[in-house]
Tab-separated table of C-alpha atoms and ligand atoms in Angstrom:
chain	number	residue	atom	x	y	z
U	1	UNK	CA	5.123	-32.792	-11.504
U	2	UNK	CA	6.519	-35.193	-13.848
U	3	UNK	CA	6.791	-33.107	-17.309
U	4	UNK	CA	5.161	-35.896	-19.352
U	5	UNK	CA	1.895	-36.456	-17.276
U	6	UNK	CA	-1.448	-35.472	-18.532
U	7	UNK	CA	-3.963	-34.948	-16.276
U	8	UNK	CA	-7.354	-36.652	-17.677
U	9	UNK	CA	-10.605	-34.255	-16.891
U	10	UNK	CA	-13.691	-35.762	-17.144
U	11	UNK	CA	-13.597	-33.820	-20.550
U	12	UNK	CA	-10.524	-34.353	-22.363
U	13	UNK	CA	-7.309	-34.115	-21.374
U	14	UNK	CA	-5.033	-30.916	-20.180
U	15	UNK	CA	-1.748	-31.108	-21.960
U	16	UNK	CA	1.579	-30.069	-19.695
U	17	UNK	CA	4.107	-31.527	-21.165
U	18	UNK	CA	5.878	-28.799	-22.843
U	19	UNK	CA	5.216	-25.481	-20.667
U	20	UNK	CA	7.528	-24.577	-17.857
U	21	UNK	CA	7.961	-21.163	-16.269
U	22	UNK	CA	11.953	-20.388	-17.918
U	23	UNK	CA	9.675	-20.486	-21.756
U	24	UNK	CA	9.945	-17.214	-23.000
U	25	UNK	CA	6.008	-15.800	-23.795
U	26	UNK	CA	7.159	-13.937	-26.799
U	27	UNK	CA	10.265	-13.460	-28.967
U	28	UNK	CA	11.567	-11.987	-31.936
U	29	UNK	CA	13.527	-14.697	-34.170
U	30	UNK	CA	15.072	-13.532	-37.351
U	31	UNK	CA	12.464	-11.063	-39.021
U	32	UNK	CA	9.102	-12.489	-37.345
U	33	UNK	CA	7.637	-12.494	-33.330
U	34	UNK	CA	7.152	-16.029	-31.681
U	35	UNK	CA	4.504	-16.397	-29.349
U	36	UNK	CA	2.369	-18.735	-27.078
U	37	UNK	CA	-1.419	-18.695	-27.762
U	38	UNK	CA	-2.453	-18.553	-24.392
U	39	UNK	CA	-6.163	-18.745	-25.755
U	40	UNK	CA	-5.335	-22.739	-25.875
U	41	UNK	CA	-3.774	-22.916	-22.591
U	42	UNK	CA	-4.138	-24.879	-20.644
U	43	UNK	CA	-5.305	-27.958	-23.505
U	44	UNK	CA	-2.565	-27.037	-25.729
U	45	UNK	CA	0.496	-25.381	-25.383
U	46	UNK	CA	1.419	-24.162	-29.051
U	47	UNK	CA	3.660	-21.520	-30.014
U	48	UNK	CA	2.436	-18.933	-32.945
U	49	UNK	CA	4.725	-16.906	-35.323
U	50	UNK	CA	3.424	-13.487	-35.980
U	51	UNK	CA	4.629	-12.092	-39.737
U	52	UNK	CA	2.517	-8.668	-40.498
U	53	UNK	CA	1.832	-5.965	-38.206
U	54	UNK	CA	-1.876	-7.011	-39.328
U	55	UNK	CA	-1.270	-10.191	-37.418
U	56	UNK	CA	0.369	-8.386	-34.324
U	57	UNK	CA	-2.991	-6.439	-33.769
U	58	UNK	CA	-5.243	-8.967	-33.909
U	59	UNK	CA	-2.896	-11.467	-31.612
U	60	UNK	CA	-3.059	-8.617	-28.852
U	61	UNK	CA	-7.043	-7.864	-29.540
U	62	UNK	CA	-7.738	-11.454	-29.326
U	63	UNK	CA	-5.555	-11.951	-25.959
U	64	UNK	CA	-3.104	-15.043	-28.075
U	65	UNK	CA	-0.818	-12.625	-26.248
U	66	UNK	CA	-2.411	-10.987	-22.884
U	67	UNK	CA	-1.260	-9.656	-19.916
U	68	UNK	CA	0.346	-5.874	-19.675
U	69	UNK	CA	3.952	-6.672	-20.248
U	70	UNK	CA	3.404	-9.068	-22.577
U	71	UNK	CA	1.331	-6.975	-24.947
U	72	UNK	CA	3.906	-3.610	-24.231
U	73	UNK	CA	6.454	-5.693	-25.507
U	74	UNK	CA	4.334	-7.711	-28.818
U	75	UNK	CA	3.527	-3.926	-29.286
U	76	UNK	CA	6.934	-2.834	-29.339
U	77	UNK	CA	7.589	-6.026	-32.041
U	78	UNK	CA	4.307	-4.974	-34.092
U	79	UNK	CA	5.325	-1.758	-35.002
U	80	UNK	CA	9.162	-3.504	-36.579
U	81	UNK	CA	6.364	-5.751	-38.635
U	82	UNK	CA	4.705	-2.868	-39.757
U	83	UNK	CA	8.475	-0.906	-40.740
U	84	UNK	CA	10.000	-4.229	-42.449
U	85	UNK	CA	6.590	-4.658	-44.622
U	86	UNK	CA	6.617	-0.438	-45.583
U	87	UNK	CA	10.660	-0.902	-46.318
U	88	UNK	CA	9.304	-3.230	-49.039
U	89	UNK	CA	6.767	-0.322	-50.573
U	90	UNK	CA	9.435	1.803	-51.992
U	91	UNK	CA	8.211	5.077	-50.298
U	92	UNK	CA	11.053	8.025	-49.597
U	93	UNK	CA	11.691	8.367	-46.385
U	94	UNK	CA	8.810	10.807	-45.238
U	95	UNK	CA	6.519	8.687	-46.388
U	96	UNK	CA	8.279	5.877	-44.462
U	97	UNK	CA	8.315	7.760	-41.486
U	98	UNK	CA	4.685	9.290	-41.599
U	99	UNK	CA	3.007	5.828	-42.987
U	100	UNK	CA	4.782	4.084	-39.801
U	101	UNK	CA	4.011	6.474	-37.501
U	102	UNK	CA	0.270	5.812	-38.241
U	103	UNK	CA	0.628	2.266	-38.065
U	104	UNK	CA	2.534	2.307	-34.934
U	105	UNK	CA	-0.658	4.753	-33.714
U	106	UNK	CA	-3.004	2.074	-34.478
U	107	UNK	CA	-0.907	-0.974	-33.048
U	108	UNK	CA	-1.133	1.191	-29.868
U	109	UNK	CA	-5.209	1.212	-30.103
U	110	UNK	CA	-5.516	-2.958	-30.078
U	111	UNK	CA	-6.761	-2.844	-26.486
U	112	UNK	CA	-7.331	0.629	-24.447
U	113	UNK	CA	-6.194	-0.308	-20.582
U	114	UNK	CA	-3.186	-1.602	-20.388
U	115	UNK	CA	-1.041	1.240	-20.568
U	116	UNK	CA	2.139	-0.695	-21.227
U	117	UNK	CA	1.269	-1.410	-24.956
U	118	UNK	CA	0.745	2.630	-25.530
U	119	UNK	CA	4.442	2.915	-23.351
U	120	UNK	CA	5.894	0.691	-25.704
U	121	UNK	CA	4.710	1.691	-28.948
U	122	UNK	CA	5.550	5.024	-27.704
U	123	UNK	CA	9.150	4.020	-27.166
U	124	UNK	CA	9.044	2.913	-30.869
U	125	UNK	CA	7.661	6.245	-32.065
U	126	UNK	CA	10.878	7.861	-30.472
U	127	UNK	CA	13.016	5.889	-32.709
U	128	UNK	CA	11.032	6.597	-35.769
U	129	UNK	CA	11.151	10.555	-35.053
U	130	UNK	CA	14.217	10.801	-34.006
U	131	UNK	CA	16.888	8.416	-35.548
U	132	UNK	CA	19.027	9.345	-38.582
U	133	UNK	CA	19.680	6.931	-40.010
U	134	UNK	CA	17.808	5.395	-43.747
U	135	UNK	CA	14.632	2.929	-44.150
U	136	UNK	CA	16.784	0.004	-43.275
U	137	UNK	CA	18.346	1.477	-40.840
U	138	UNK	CA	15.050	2.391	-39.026
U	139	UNK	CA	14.162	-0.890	-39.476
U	140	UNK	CA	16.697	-1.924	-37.562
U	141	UNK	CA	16.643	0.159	-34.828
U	142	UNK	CA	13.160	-0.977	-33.836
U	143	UNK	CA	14.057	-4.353	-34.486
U	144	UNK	CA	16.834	-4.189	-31.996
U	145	UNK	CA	14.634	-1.913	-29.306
U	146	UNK	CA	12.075	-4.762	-29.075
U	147	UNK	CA	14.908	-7.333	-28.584
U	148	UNK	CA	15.960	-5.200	-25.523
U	149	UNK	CA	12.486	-4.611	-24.257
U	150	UNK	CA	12.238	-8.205	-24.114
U	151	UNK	CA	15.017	-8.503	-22.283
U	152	UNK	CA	14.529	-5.697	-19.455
U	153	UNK	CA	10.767	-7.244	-19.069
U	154	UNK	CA	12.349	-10.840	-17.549
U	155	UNK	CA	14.912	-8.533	-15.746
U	156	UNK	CA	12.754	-5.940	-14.062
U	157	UNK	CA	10.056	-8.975	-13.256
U	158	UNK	CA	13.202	-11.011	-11.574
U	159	UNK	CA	13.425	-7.574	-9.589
U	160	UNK	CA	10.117	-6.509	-8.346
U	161	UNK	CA	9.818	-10.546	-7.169
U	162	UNK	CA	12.827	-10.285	-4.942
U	163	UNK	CA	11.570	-6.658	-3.702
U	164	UNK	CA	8.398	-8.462	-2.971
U	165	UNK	CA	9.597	-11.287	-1.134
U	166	UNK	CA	10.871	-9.220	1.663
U	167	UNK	CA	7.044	-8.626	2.720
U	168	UNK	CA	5.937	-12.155	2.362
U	169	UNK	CA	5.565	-13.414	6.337
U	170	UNK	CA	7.090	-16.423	6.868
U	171	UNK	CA	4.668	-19.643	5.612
U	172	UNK	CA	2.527	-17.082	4.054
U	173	UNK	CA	-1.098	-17.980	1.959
U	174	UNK	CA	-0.422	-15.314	-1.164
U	175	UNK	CA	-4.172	-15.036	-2.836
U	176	UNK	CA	-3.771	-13.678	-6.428
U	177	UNK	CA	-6.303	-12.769	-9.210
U	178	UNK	CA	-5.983	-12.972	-12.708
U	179	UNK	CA	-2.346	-14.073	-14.501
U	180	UNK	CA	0.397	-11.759	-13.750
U	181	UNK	CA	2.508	-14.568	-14.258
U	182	UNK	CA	5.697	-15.535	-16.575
U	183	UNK	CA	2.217	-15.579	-19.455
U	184	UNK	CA	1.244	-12.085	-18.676
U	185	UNK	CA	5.294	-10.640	-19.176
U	186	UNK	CA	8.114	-12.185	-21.437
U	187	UNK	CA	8.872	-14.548	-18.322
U	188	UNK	CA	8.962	-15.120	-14.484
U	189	UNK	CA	5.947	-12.551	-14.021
U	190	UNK	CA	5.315	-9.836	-11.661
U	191	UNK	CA	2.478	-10.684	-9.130
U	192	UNK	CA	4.074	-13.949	-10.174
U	193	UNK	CA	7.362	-13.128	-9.734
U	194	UNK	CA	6.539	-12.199	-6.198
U	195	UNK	CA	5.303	-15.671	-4.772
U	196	UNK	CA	8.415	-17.290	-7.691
U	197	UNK	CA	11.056	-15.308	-5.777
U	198	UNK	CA	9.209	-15.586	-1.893
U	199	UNK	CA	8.899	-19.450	-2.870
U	200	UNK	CA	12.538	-19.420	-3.511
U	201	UNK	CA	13.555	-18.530	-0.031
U	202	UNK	CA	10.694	-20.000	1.700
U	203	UNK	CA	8.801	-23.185	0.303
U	204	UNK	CA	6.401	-23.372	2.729
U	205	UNK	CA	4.163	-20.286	1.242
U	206	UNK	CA	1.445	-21.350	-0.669
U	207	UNK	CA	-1.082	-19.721	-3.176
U	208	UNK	CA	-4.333	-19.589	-3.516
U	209	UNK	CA	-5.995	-18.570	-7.268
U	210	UNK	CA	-8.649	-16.284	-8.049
U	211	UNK	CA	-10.707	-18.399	-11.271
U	212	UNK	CA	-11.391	-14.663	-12.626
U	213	UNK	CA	-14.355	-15.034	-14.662
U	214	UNK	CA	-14.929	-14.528	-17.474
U	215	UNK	CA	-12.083	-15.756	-19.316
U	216	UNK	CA	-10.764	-17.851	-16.413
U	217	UNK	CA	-6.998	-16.436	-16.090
U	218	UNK	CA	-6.881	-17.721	-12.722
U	219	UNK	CA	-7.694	-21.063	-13.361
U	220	UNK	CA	-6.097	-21.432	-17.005
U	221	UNK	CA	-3.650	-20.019	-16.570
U	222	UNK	CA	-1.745	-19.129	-12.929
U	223	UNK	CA	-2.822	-22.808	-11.262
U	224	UNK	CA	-0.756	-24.211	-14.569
U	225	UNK	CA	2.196	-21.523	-14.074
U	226	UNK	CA	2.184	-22.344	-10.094
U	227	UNK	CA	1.609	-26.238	-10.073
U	228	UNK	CA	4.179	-26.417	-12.628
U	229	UNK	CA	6.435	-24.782	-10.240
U	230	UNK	CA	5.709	-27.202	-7.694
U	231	UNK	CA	4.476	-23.758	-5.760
U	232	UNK	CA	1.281	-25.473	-3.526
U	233	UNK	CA	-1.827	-24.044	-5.096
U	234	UNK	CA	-5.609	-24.183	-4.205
U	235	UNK	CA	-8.157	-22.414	-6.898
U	236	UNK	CA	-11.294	-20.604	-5.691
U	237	UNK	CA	-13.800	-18.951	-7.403
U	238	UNK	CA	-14.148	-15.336	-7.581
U	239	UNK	CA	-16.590	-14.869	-4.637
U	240	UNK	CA	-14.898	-17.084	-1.964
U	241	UNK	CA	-12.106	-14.344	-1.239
U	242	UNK	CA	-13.982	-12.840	1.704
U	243	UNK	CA	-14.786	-16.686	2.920
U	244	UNK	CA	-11.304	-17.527	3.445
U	245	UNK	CA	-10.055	-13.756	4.860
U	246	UNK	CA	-12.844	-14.019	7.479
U	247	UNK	CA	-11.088	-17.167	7.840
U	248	UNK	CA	-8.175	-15.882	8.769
U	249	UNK	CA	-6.633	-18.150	5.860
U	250	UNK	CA	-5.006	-15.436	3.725
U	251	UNK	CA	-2.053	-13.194	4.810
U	252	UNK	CA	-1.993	-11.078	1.730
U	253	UNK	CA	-3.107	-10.311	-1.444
U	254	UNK	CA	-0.641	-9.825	-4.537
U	255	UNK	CA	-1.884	-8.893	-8.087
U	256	UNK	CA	-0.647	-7.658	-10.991
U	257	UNK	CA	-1.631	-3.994	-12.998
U	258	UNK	CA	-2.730	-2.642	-16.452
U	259	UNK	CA	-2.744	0.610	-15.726
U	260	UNK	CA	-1.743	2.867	-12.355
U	261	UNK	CA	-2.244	6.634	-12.073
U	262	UNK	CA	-0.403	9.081	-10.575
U	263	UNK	CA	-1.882	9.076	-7.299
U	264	UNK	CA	-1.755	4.990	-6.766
U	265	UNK	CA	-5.315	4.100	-8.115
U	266	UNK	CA	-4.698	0.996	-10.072
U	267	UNK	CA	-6.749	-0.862	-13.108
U	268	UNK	CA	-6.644	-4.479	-13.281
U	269	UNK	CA	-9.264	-7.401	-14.426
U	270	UNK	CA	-12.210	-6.826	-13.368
U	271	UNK	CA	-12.960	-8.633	-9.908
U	272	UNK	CA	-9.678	-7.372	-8.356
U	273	UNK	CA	-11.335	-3.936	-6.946
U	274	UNK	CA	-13.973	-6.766	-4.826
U	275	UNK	CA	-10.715	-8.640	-3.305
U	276	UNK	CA	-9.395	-5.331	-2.594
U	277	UNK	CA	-12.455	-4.232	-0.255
U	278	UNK	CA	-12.490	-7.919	1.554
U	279	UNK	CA	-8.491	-7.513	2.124
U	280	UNK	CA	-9.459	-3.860	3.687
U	281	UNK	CA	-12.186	-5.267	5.836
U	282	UNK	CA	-10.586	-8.018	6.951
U	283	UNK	CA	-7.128	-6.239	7.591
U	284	UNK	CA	-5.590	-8.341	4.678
U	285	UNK	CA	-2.190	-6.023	3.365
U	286	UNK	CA	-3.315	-5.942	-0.544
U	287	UNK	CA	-0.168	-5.082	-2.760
U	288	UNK	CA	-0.049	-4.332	-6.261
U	289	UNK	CA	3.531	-5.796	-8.368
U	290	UNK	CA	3.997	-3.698	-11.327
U	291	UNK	CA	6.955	-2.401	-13.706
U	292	UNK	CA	7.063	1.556	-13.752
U	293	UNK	CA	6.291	1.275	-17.309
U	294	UNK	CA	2.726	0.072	-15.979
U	295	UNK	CA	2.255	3.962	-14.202
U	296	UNK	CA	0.876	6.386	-16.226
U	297	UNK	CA	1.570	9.883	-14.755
U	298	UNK	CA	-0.082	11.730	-17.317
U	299	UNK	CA	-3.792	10.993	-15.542
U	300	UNK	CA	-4.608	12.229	-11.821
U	301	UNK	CA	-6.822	9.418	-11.111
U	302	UNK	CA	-8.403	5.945	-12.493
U	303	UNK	CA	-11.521	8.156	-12.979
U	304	UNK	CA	-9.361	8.689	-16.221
U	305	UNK	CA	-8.685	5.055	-16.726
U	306	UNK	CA	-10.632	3.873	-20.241
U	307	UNK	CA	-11.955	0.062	-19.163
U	308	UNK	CA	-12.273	-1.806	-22.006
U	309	UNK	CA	-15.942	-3.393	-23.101
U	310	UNK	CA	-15.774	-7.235	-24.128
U	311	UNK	CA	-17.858	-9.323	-25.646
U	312	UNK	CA	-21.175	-10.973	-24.330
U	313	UNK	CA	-20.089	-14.066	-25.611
U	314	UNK	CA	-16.913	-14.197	-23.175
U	315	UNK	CA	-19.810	-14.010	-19.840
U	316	UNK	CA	-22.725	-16.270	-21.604
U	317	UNK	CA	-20.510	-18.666	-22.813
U	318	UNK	CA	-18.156	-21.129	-21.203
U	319	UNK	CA	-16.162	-23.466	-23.548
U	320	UNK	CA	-18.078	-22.533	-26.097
U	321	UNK	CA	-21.297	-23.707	-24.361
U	322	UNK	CA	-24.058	-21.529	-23.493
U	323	UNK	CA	-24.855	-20.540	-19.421
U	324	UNK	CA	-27.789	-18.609	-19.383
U	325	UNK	CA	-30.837	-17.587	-21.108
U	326	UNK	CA	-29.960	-16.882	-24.783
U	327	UNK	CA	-31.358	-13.152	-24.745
U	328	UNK	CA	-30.095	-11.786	-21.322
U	329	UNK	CA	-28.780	-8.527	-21.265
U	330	UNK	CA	-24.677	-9.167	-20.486
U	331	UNK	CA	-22.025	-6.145	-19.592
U	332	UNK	CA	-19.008	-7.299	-19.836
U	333	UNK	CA	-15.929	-4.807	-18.263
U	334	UNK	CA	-12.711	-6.460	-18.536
U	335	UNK	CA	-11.009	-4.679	-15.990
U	336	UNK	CA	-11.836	-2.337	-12.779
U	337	UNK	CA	-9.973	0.642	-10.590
U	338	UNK	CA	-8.935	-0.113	-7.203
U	339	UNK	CA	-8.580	3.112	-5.433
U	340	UNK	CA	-5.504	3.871	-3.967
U	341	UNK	CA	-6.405	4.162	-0.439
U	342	UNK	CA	-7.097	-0.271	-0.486
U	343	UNK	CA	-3.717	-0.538	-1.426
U	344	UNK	CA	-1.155	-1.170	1.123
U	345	UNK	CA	2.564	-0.929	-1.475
U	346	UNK	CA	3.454	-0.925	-4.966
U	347	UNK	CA	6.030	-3.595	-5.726
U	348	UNK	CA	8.204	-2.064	-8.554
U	349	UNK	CA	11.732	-2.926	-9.664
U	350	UNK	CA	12.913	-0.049	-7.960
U	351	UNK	CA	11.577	-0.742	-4.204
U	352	UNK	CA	7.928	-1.006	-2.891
U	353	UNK	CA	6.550	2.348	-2.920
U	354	UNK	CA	3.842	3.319	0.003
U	355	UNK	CA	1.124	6.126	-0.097
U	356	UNK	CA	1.186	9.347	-0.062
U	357	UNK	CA	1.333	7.523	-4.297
U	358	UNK	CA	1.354	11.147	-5.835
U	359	UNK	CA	5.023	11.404	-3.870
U	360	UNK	CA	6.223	8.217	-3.783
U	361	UNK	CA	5.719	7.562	-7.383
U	362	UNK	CA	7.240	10.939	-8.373
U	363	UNK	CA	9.769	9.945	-6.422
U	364	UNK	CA	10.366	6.673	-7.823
U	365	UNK	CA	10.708	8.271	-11.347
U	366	UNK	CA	13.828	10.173	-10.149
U	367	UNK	CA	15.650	8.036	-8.357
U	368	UNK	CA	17.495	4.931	-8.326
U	369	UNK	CA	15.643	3.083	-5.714
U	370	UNK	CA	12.720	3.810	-3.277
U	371	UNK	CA	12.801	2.784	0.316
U	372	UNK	CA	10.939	-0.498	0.953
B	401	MRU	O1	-7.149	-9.236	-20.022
B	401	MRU	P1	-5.783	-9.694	-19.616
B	401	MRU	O2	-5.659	-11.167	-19.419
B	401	MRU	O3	-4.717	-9.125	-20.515
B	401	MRU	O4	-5.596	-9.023	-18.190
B	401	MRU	C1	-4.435	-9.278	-17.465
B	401	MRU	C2	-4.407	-8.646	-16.132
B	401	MRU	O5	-5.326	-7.979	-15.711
B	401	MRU	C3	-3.127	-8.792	-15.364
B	401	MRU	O6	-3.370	-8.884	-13.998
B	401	MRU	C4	-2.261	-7.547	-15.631
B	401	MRU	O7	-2.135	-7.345	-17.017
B	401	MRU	C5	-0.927	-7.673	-15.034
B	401	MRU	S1	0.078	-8.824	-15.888
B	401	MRU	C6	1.620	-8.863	-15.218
């Protein structure tokens, strides 16, 4: 697609012009983090500088940055906003050190599922207990930790998308739910990634997108990634999956992952769980592509996973127009467990790992690679 056409919608118009899938999703420049507001996308494509750890949190709870890797690493870059505005308070270095340890604690609360932001602000916390060095020094450290972050995210994506590509059949349809795209990680994406590097080898795959109500991911934001691509793409909505499995139209499923426990069960937005049981029943493989930052070893099972409630607003409302009787009762989970038995391989950037989970994720912890 040319990069200067607009394409008119009956209302308004949908402006392309400046994304492409190399853009970075977030940054840190100089002493501040750069970021797209994917709330705008895809009318506007508009890139927001976050000053104050104040700002980070509320740019992760709001979803202007979304997506697990994404918000690990605007984690990671919150808690240097929240150590260069204490290094201005002229506290002694305990104080420095307990103060940001409490702010890192609450940058790790913005949203509760995605375990990556908790990984990342944990990595943070290391620094700030451990290093030796003085105020700036600290300050620095972090600084330079959420540079490299950054730069392992685009790295490990590149990765688990060419360890993917080896199980995408020849002229494959890929459905996908959700982003898990270069928006949902610093760039190139990891569901994303998957159907970036298969497409690479083989253009003659094609995607088909999950909307993924309520906030529309699917159709937002991975049709924009993909078209822009030049990746052939065909949206659905979130019930048609079965339709086009019974079909015989899809070869597999590929999504992304906020949170995986030690025995393979795997959190993602809500809707991905129902895609999961129509892959199952229609013999449909269903992999997961995820970083090993998104496992969480310390819980048995999703049964620990904490989902996160959203608004009613996001389900009754759709562009800011009302759907539904004013006064129905809404729940509004943003994500749900798969269990690990629907899912045929993990995509990491260390191999695909297979069930038994509890053993091949151990395994993947301690070694280099993990057989495909
Ligand atoms: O609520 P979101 O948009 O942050 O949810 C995103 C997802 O569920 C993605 O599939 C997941 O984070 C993987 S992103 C590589």
């Amino acid at each position: 697609m040319n990069r200067e056409d607009t394409i008119n919608l009956s209302k308004g118009k949908i402006f392309m012009t400046e994304f492409n899938s190399k853009i970075k999703t977030i940054e840190w420049v100089d002493n501040y983090s750069k970021m797209v507001d994917q709330t705008l996308v895809p009318y506007e494509f508009k890139y927001v500088n976050i000053t104050t750890g104040d700002e980070m949190f509320d740019a992760i709870k709001t979803m202007i940055v979304r997506g697990a890797p994404a918000i690990g690493v605007a984690g990671a870059h919150g808690v240097v906003l929240y150590a260069q505005e204490l290094a201005k308070e002229n506290l002694s270095r305990d104080e420095f050190v307990s103060k940001l340890l409490e702010k890192s604690d609450y940058m790790a609360s913005a949203r509760p599922t995605a375990v990556n932001l908790m990984w990342a602000v944990k990595k943070q916390k290391e620094i700030i207990e451990n290093s030796t060095s003085d105020i700036a020094g600290i300050v620095e450290e972090l600084k330079q930790n959420g540079i490299k972050l950054e730069k392992e995210d685009v790295e490990i994506n590149k990765k688990i998308g060419d360890y993917g590509a080896e199980v995408v059949p020849e002229g494959a349809t890929i459905l996908t739910h959700c982003n898990a795209g270069a928006l949902a990680t610093v760039g190139y994406g990891t569901a994303l990634g998957v159907v970036r590097s298969a497409f690479a080898k083989d253009p003659t795959i094609q995607v088909f997108a999950d909307e993924t109500r309520p906030r529309q991911q699917g159709a937002r934001i991975t049709t924009l990634e993909l078209t822009m691509d030049g990746i052939p793409t065909t949206l659905i909505t979130d019930g048609m999956c079965s339709y086009f499995m019974k079909k015989g139209m899809i070869d597999m499923v590929v999504v992304g992952a906020d949170r995986i426990a030690a025995n393979g069960d795997t959190a993602n937005k809500i809707g991905t769980y129902t895609v999961a049981i129509a892959a199952k029943y229609h013999n449909v493989p269903f992999y997961i592509a995820a970083p090993l930052s998104t496992i969480d070893r310390s819980i048995k099972s999703g049964d620990e996973i904490v989902i996160e409630e959203r608004s009613r607003e996001e389900v009754t409302h759709i562009n800011g127009k009302i759907i539904c009787a004013p006064e129905v009762n809404v729940i509004n989970p943003g994500f749900d467990v798969t269990p690990h038995e629907l899912i045929t391989g993990i995509i990491t950037e260390k191999g695909i790992l297979r069930p038994d989970y509890n053993k091949s994720i151990a395994e993947a912890f301690e070694k280099e690679r993990v057989l495909l």
